[in-house]
PDB file of C-alpha atoms in Angstrom:
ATOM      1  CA  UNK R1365      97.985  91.053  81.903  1.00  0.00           C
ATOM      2  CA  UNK R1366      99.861  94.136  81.246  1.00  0.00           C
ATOM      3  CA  UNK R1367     103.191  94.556  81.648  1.00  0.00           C
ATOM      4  CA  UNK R1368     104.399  96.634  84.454  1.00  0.00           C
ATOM      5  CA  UNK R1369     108.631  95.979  84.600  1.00  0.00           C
ATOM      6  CA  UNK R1370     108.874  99.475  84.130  1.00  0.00           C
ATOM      7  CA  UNK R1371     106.293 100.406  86.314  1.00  0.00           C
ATOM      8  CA  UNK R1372     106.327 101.506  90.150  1.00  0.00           C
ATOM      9  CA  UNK R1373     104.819  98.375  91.980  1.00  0.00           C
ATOM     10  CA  UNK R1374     102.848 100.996  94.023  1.00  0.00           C
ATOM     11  CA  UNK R1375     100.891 101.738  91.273  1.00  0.00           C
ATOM     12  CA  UNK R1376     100.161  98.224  89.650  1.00  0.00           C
ATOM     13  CA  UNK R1377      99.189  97.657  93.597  1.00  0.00           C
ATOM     14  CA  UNK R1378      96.721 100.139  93.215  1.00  0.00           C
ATOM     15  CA  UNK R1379      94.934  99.331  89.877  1.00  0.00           C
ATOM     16  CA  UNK R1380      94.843  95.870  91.124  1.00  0.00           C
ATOM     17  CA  UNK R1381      92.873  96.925  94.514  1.00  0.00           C
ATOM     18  CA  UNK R1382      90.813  98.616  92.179  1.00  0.00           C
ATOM     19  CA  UNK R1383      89.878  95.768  89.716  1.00  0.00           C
ATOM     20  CA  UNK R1384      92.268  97.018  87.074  1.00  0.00           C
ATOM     21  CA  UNK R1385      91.227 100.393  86.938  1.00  0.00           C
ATOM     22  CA  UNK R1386      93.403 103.266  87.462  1.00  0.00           C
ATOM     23  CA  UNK R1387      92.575 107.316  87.079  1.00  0.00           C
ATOM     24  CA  UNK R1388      94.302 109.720  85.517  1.00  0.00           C
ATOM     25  CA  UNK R1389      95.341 111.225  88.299  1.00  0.00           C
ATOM     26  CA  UNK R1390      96.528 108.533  89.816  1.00  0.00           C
ATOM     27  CA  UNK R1391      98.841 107.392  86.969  1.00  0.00           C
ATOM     28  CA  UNK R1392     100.316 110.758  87.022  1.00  0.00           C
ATOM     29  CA  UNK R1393     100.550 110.922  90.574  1.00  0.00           C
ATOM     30  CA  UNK R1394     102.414 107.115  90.221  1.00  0.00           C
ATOM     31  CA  UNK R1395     104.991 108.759  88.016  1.00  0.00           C
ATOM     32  CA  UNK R1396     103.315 107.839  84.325  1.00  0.00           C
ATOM     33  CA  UNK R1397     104.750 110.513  81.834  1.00  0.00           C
ATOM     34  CA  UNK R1398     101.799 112.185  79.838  1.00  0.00           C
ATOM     35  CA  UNK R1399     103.662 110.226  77.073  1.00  0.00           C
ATOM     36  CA  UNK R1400     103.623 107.053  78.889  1.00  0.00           C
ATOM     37  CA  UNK R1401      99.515 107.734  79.378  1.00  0.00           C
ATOM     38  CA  UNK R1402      99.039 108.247  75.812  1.00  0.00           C
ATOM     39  CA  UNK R1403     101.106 105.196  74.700  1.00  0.00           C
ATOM     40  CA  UNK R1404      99.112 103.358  77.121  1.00  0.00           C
ATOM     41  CA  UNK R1405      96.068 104.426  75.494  1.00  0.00           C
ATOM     42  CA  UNK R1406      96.762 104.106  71.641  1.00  0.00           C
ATOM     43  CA  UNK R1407      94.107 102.495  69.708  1.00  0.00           C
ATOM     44  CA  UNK R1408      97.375  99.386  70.257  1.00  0.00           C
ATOM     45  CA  UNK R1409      97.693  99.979  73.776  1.00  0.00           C
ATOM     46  CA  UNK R1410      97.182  98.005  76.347  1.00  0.00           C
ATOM     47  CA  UNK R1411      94.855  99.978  78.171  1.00  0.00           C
ATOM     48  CA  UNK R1412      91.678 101.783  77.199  1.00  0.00           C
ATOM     49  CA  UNK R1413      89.123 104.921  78.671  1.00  0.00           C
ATOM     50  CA  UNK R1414      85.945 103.604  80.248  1.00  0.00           C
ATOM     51  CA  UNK R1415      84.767 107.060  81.840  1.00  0.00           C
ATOM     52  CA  UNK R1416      86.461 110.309  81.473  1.00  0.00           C
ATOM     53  CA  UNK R1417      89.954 110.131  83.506  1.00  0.00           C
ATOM     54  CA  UNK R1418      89.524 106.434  84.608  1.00  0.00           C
ATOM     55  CA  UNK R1419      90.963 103.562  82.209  1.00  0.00           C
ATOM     56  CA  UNK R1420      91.025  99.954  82.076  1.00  0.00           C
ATOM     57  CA  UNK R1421      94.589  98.381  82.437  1.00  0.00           C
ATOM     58  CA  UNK R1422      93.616  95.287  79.832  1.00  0.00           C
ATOM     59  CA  UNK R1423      91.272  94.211  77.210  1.00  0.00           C
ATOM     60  CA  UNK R1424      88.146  92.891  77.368  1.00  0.00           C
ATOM     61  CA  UNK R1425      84.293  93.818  78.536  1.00  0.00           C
ATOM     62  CA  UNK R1426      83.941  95.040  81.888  1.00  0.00           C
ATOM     63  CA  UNK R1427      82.327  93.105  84.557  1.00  0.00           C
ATOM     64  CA  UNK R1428      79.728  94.804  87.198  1.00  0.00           C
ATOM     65  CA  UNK R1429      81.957  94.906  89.611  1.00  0.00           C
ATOM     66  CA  UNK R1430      84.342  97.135  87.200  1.00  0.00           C
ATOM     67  CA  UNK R1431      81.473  99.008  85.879  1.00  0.00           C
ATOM     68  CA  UNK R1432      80.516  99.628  89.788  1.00  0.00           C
ATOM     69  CA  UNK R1433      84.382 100.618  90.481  1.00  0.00           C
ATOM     70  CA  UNK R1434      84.835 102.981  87.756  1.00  0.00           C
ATOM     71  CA  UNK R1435      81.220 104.663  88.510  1.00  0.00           C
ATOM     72  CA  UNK R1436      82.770 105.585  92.302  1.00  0.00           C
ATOM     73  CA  UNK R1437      86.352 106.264  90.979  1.00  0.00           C
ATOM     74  CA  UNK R1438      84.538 108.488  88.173  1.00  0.00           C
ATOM     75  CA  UNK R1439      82.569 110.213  90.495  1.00  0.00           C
ATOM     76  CA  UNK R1440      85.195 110.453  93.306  1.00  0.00           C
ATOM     77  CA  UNK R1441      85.785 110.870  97.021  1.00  0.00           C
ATOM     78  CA  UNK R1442      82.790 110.441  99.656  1.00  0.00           C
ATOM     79  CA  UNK R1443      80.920 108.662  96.039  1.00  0.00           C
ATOM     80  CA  UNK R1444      78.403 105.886  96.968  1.00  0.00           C
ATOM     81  CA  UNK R1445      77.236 103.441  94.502  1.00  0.00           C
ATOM     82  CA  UNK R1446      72.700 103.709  95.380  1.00  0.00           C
ATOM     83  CA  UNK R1447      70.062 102.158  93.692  1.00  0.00           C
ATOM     84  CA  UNK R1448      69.782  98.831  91.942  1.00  0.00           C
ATOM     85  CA  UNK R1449      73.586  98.445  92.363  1.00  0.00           C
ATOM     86  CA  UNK R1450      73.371  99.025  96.193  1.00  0.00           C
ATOM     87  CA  UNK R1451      70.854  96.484  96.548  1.00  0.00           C
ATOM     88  CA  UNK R1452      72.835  93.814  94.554  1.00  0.00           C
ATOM     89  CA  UNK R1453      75.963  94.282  96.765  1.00  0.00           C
ATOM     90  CA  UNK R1454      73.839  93.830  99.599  1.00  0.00           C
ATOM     91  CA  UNK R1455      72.592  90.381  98.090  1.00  0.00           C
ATOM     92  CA  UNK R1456      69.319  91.172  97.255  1.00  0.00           C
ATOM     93  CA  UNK R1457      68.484  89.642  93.877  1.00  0.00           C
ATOM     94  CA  UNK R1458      67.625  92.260  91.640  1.00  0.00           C
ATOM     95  CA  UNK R1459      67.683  92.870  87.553  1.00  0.00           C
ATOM     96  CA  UNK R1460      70.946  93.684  86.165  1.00  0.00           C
ATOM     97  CA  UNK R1461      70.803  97.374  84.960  1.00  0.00           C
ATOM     98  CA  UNK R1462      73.007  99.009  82.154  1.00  0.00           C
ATOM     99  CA  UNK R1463      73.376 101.797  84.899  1.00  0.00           C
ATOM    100  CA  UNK R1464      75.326 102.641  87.860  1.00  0.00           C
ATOM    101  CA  UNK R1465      73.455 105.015  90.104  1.00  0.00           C
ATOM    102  CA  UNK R1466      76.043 107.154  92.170  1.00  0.00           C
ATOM    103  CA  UNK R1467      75.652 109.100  95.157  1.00  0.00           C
ATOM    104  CA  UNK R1468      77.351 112.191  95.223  1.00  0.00           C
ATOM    105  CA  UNK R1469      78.086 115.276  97.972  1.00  0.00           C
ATOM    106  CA  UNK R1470      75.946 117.727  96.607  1.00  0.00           C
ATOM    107  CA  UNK R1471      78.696 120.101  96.286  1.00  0.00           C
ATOM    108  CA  UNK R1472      80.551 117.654  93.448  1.00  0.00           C
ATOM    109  CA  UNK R1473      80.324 118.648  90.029  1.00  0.00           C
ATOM    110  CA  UNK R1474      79.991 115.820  88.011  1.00  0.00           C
ATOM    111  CA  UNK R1475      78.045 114.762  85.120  1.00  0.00           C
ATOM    112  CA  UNK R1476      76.255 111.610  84.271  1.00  0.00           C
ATOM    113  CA  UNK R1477      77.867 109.964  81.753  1.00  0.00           C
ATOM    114  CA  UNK R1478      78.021 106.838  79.668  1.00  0.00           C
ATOM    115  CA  UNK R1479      76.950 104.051  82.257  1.00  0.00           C
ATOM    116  CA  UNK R1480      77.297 106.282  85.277  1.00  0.00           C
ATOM    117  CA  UNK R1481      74.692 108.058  86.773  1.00  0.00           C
ATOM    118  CA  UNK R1482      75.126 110.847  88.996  1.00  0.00           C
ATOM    119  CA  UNK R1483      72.734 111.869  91.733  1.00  0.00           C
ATOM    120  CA  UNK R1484      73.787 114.665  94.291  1.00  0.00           C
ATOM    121  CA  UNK R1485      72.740 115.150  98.032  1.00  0.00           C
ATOM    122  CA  UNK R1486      72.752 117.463 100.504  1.00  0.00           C
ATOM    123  CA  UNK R1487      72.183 114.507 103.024  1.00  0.00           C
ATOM    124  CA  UNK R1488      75.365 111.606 101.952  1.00  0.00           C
ATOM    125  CA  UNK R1489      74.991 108.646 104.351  1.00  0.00           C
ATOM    126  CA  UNK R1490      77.422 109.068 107.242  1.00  0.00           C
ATOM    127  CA  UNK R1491      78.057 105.611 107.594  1.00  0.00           C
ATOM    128  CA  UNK R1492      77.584 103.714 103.871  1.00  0.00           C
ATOM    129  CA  UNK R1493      77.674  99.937 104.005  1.00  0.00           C
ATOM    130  CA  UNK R1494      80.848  98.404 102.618  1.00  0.00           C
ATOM    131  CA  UNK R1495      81.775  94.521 101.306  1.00  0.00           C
TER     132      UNK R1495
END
């Protein structure tokens, strides 16, 4: 577990509700320094980047359910996780895939990258089912 004396409770509140992930701008936003980022994410640090501007607040592999969370906090507001992923949340028993499909406002610019998927539409589900 990291060590968060120093830190505002609000944000170790926040990576927590988010499976110990945290973005960018939410550290910033939580009062981490740039320096305090960067220290964090030393090759010693206790954190590390899993997508561009979101980061893992320990060591180790991450789960599906982290992959899942840092897909939708990669991909940002109104962000759906579709697909294979969707299905398995549901509790339909399906393969596990090396991918996380997101849904996307079509408006978004974002990129696949790594694990993350990105598909834009025009037509985002009003309603999406949530756990």
């Amino acid at each position: 577990m990291p060590r968060t004396q120093s830190l505002d409770r609000a944000v170790v509140d926040l990576w927590r509700r988010q499976c110990n992930l945290i973005t960018r701008s939410q550290a910033l936003a939580g009062g981490i320094s740039e320096a305090g980022l960067r220290r964090r994410l030393a090759s010693s640090g206790p954190w590390r980047v899993v997508l561009p501007g979101v980061y893992l607040v320990n060591t180790g592999n991450l789960t599906i359910g982290q992959r899942e969370a840092a897909a939708v906090l990669y991909a940002g507001e109104r962000s759906v996780i579709t697909g294979i992923g969707a299905l398995g949340r549901a509790g339909v028993e399906v393969p596990l895939s090396e991918v996380v499909d997101v849904l996307v406002p079509h408006d978004r610019r974002r990129r696949s990258v790594s694990f993350v998927r990105v598909q834009r539409t025009s037509r985002m589900p009003e309603q999406p089912w949530r756990m």
